[in-house]
mmCIF file of C-alpha atoms in Angstrom:
data_model
loop_
_atom_site.group_PDB
_atom_site.id
_atom_site.type_symbol
_atom_site.label_atom_id
_atom_site.label_comp_id
_atom_site.label_asym_id
_atom_site.label_seq_id
_atom_site.Cartn_x
_atom_site.Cartn_y
_atom_site.Cartn_z
ATOM 1 C CA MET M 1 114.025 112.437 123.846
ATOM 2 C CA ASN M 2 117.124 112.371 121.669
ATOM 3 C CA THR M 3 120.497 112.425 123.383
ATOM 4 C CA TRP M 4 124.041 112.408 122.049
ATOM 5 C CA TRP M 5 124.420 108.654 122.553
ATOM 6 C CA ASN M 6 121.189 107.801 120.675
ATOM 7 C CA ASP M 7 122.638 109.117 117.410
ATOM 8 C CA ALA M 8 125.560 106.713 117.692
ATOM 9 C CA VAL M 9 123.517 103.561 118.321
ATOM 10 C CA MET M 10 120.125 104.001 116.625
ATOM 11 C CA THR M 11 119.663 102.972 113.005
ATOM 12 C CA ASN M 12 117.611 105.207 110.736
ATOM 13 C CA TYR M 13 114.811 102.639 110.893
ATOM 14 C CA GLU M 14 114.835 102.779 114.708
ATOM 15 C CA LYS M 15 114.859 106.588 114.568
ATOM 16 C CA MET M 16 111.844 106.457 112.253
ATOM 17 C CA GLN M 17 109.989 104.165 114.672
ATOM 18 C CA ALA M 18 110.856 106.480 117.583
ATOM 19 C CA GLY M 19 109.605 109.625 115.831
ATOM 20 C CA GLU M 20 113.124 110.992 115.408
ATOM 21 C CA LEU M 21 114.461 112.653 112.260
ATOM 22 C CA SER M 22 115.509 109.797 109.952
ATOM 23 C CA ASN M 23 116.984 109.396 106.475
ATOM 24 C CA TYR M 24 114.310 107.796 104.285
ATOM 25 C CA LYS M 25 116.954 106.896 101.667
ATOM 26 C CA ASP M 26 118.802 104.707 104.182
ATOM 27 C CA ALA M 27 119.537 101.222 102.774
ATOM 28 C CA GLU M 28 117.577 99.381 105.495
ATOM 29 C CA ILE M 29 114.498 101.589 105.054
ATOM 30 C CA VAL M 30 114.630 101.217 101.257
ATOM 31 C CA ALA M 31 115.001 97.421 101.578
ATOM 32 C CA ARG M 32 112.044 97.206 103.984
ATOM 33 C CA ASN M 33 109.937 99.362 101.611
ATOM 34 C CA SER M 34 110.851 97.035 98.737
ATOM 35 C CA GLU M 35 109.901 93.929 100.734
ATOM 36 C CA CYS M 36 106.616 95.578 101.694
ATOM 37 C CA ALA M 37 105.934 96.373 98.032
ATOM 38 C CA ARG M 38 106.405 92.687 97.164
ATOM 39 C CA LEU M 39 104.044 91.552 99.955
ATOM 40 C CA MET M 40 101.539 94.276 99.044
ATOM 41 C CA ARG M 41 101.416 93.098 95.409
ATOM 42 C CA ALA M 42 100.752 89.539 96.597
ATOM 43 C CA PHE M 43 98.041 90.676 99.005
ATOM 44 C CA ASN M 44 96.309 92.930 96.476
ATOM 45 C CA ALA M 45 96.321 90.120 93.898
ATOM 46 C CA THR M 46 94.541 87.773 96.325
ATOM 47 C CA GLY M 47 90.772 87.889 96.336
ATOM 48 C CA ILE M 48 88.992 88.057 99.679
ATOM 49 C CA ASP M 49 86.739 85.268 98.369
ATOM 50 C CA VAL M 50 89.693 82.833 98.644
ATOM 51 C CA GLU M 51 89.840 83.235 102.407
ATOM 52 C CA ASP M 52 92.807 80.975 103.253
ATOM 53 C CA GLU M 53 95.087 82.596 100.669
ATOM 54 C CA TRP M 54 93.816 86.092 101.477
ATOM 55 C CA ARG M 55 94.315 85.637 105.248
ATOM 56 C CA LYS M 56 97.852 84.240 104.721
ATOM 57 C CA ALA M 57 98.754 87.176 102.448
ATOM 58 C CA LEU M 58 97.239 89.659 104.924
ATOM 59 C CA HIS M 59 99.311 88.338 107.828
ATOM 60 C CA ALA M 60 102.474 88.285 105.717
ATOM 61 C CA LEU M 61 101.898 91.974 104.927
ATOM 62 C CA ILE M 62 100.577 93.028 108.364
ATOM 63 C CA PRO M 63 101.982 90.550 110.907
ATOM 64 C CA ASN M 64 100.494 92.533 113.815
ATOM 65 C CA ALA M 65 96.888 92.116 112.636
ATOM 66 C CA HIS M 66 94.560 90.252 114.987
ATOM 67 C CA PRO M 67 93.241 87.018 113.388
ATOM 68 C CA THR M 68 89.734 88.550 113.175
ATOM 69 C CA ALA M 69 90.872 91.796 111.484
ATOM 70 C CA VAL M 70 89.710 92.335 107.891
ATOM 71 C CA VAL M 71 91.519 94.447 105.287
ATOM 72 C CA LYS M 72 89.969 94.573 101.823
ATOM 73 C CA PRO M 73 92.310 94.958 98.865
ATOM 74 C CA PRO M 74 93.528 97.096 97.303
ATOM 75 C CA PHE M 75 95.524 98.353 100.266
ATOM 76 C CA ILE M 76 98.689 100.470 100.307
ATOM 77 C CA CYS M 77 101.302 100.765 103.063
ATOM 78 C CA ASP M 78 104.999 101.581 103.517
ATOM 79 C CA PHE M 79 106.121 98.782 105.819
ATOM 80 C CA GLY M 80 103.137 96.792 107.109
ATOM 81 C CA THR M 81 105.143 95.780 110.183
ATOM 82 C CA GLU M 82 104.283 99.094 111.864
ATOM 83 C CA ILE M 83 100.500 98.550 111.608
ATOM 84 C CA PHE M 84 98.715 97.084 114.642
ATOM 85 C CA LEU M 85 95.101 95.993 114.166
ATOM 86 C CA ASP M 86 93.083 94.817 117.174
ATOM 87 C CA GLU M 87 90.205 92.325 117.088
ATOM 88 C CA ASP M 88 87.372 92.797 114.605
ATOM 89 C CA VAL M 89 88.947 95.848 112.942
ATOM 90 C CA PHE M 90 87.470 96.315 109.463
ATOM 91 C CA ILE M 91 89.309 98.288 106.765
ATOM 92 C CA ASN M 92 87.415 98.730 103.517
ATOM 93 C CA TYR M 93 88.726 99.055 99.949
ATOM 94 C CA ASN M 94 91.460 101.411 98.748
ATOM 95 C CA CYS M 95 92.922 102.630 102.041
ATOM 96 C CA THR M 96 96.485 103.930 102.436
ATOM 97 C CA PHE M 97 98.488 103.528 105.662
ATOM 98 C CA LEU M 98 101.916 105.240 105.530
ATOM 99 C CA ASP M 99 102.987 103.486 108.692
ATOM 100 C CA GLY M 100 106.622 104.394 109.423
ATOM 101 C CA GLY M 101 105.694 106.002 112.743
ATOM 102 C CA GLY M 102 103.286 103.213 113.659
ATOM 103 C CA ILE M 103 99.506 103.034 113.243
ATOM 104 C CA ARG M 104 97.388 101.397 115.966
ATOM 105 C CA ILE M 105 93.706 100.707 115.387
ATOM 106 C CA GLY M 106 91.550 99.664 118.353
ATOM 107 C CA ALA M 107 89.077 96.798 118.525
ATOM 108 C CA ARG M 108 85.881 96.909 116.465
ATOM 109 C CA THR M 109 86.887 100.082 114.634
ATOM 110 C CA LEU M 110 85.462 100.427 111.124
ATOM 111 C CA ILE M 111 87.385 102.281 108.419
ATOM 112 C CA ALA M 112 85.478 103.176 105.265
ATOM 113 C CA PRO M 113 86.888 103.147 101.701
ATOM 114 C CA ASP M 114 89.547 105.591 100.533
ATOM 115 C CA CYS M 115 90.805 106.601 104.002
ATOM 116 C CA LYS M 116 94.396 107.782 104.363
ATOM 117 C CA PHE M 117 96.581 107.520 107.477
ATOM 118 C CA TYR M 118 99.846 109.461 107.117
ATOM 119 C CA THR M 119 102.638 109.224 109.715
ATOM 120 C CA PRO M 120 105.508 110.863 107.716
ATOM 121 C CA ASN M 121 106.021 114.556 108.399
ATOM 122 C CA HIS M 122 108.429 116.490 106.168
ATOM 123 C CA PRO M 123 110.200 119.694 107.244
ATOM 124 C CA ILE M 124 108.324 122.948 106.632
ATOM 125 C CA ASP M 125 111.433 124.814 105.443
ATOM 126 C CA TYR M 126 112.016 124.130 101.747
ATOM 127 C CA LEU M 127 115.809 123.982 102.117
ATOM 128 C CA GLU M 128 115.516 121.349 104.838
ATOM 129 C CA ARG M 129 112.949 119.508 102.711
ATOM 130 C CA ARG M 130 115.538 119.081 99.946
ATOM 131 C CA GLU M 131 117.420 116.679 102.197
ATOM 132 C CA PRO M 132 116.177 113.060 102.517
ATOM 133 C CA TYR M 133 114.979 113.436 106.098
ATOM 134 C CA GLU M 134 111.552 113.200 107.683
ATOM 135 C CA ARG M 135 109.999 112.518 111.058
ATOM 136 C CA SER M 136 107.312 109.831 111.349
ATOM 137 C CA LEU M 137 104.733 110.516 114.053
ATOM 138 C CA GLY M 138 102.523 107.637 115.174
ATOM 139 C CA ILE M 139 98.739 107.530 114.826
ATOM 140 C CA ALA M 140 96.444 105.819 117.339
ATOM 141 C CA VAL M 141 92.704 105.180 116.994
ATOM 142 C CA GLY M 142 90.681 103.883 119.932
ATOM 143 C CA GLU M 143 88.037 101.183 120.106
ATOM 144 C CA ASP M 144 84.608 101.177 118.448
ATOM 145 C CA CYS M 145 85.339 104.105 116.107
ATOM 146 C CA TRP M 146 83.938 104.728 112.646
ATOM 147 C CA ILE M 147 86.206 106.586 110.220
ATOM 148 C CA GLY M 148 84.061 107.826 107.322
ATOM 149 C CA GLY M 149 84.998 107.408 103.670
ATOM 150 C CA GLY M 150 87.739 109.574 102.234
ATOM 151 C CA SER M 151 88.959 110.824 105.608
ATOM 152 C CA VAL M 152 92.596 111.758 106.168
ATOM 153 C CA ILE M 153 94.307 111.200 109.528
ATOM 154 C CA CYS M 154 97.473 113.310 109.829
ATOM 155 C CA PRO M 155 100.807 112.555 111.546
ATOM 156 C CA GLY M 156 100.827 112.274 115.334
ATOM 157 C CA VAL M 157 97.031 112.245 115.789
ATOM 158 C CA THR M 158 95.363 110.232 118.556
ATOM 159 C CA ILE M 159 91.646 109.533 118.197
ATOM 160 C CA GLY M 160 89.785 108.392 121.310
ATOM 161 C CA SER M 161 87.289 105.548 121.575
ATOM 162 C CA ARG M 162 83.721 105.525 120.217
ATOM 163 C CA VAL M 163 84.496 108.428 117.867
ATOM 164 C CA VAL M 164 82.809 109.040 114.517
ATOM 165 C CA VAL M 165 84.855 110.879 111.896
ATOM 166 C CA ALA M 166 82.494 112.175 109.202
ATOM 167 C CA ALA M 167 83.273 111.298 105.583
ATOM 168 C CA GLY M 168 85.852 113.521 103.933
ATOM 169 C CA SER M 169 87.239 114.948 107.173
ATOM 170 C CA VAL M 170 90.895 115.873 107.667
ATOM 171 C CA VAL M 171 91.918 115.159 111.257
ATOM 172 C CA VAL M 172 94.918 117.285 112.261
ATOM 173 C CA ASP M 173 94.469 117.370 116.072
ATOM 174 C CA ASP M 174 93.803 114.788 118.765
ATOM 175 C CA VAL M 175 90.147 113.805 119.265
ATOM 176 C CA PRO M 176 88.663 112.899 122.693
ATOM 177 C CA ASP M 177 86.359 109.921 123.336
ATOM 178 C CA ASP M 178 82.672 109.907 122.383
ATOM 179 C CA VAL M 179 82.456 112.719 119.837
ATOM 180 C CA LEU M 180 81.569 113.240 116.188
ATOM 181 C CA VAL M 181 84.109 115.301 114.248
ATOM 182 C CA ALA M 182 83.775 116.693 110.734
ATOM 183 C CA GLY M 183 85.400 119.129 108.357
ATOM 184 C CA ASN M 184 88.770 120.311 107.145
ATOM 185 C CA PRO M 185 90.280 120.668 109.613
ATOM 186 C CA ALA M 186 87.987 118.352 111.579
ATOM 187 C CA VAL M 187 86.295 119.917 114.603
ATOM 188 C CA ILE M 188 83.946 118.498 117.210
ATOM 189 C CA LYS M 189 80.336 118.809 116.035
ATOM 190 C CA ARG M 190 78.680 117.106 118.992
ATOM 191 C CA ARG M 191 79.129 114.686 121.877
ATOM 192 C CA LEU M 192 77.836 111.164 121.299
ATOM 193 C CA ARG M 193 77.436 110.082 124.946
ATOM 194 C CA THR M 194 76.699 111.926 128.175
#
């Protein structure tokens, strides 16, 4: 909840992390994006076959990745510091994590190639959209999930544990545990456990 005193003490970066309206042209946010771009170039230039270098570059880019997490380059993100990967998470080639609002991926979750996780949410009104403000809404994915290739996870979505998201789905609403979802927008197709 935003109160009058929060505006006086929170930086735009802190507002972004908290899901508040923030100025994405703020100097701190721009500097953190630039640093992320440098680390991302280094990571994407490192082959997974050179494990020591690749692991070092991965943890420089995503410091909150569990030591057993795997991210295959190329990989794109805004900050890297707002991504949290639990044990044995596997992220395949060519994924994009716009992570300003925070992205948390639970243990043993598998993410197929070309998946997109978007936390930024721009205003609907075109006049408001002309201003450099957006709200970043966090994404959370539970344990033991499988996110199919080419899926898009939208701002503010929480996906439960043991969920399968069919390839090409666009997830716009929260998903409970133990279901298969598919489509655009993704809907529950069936329960996976009784």
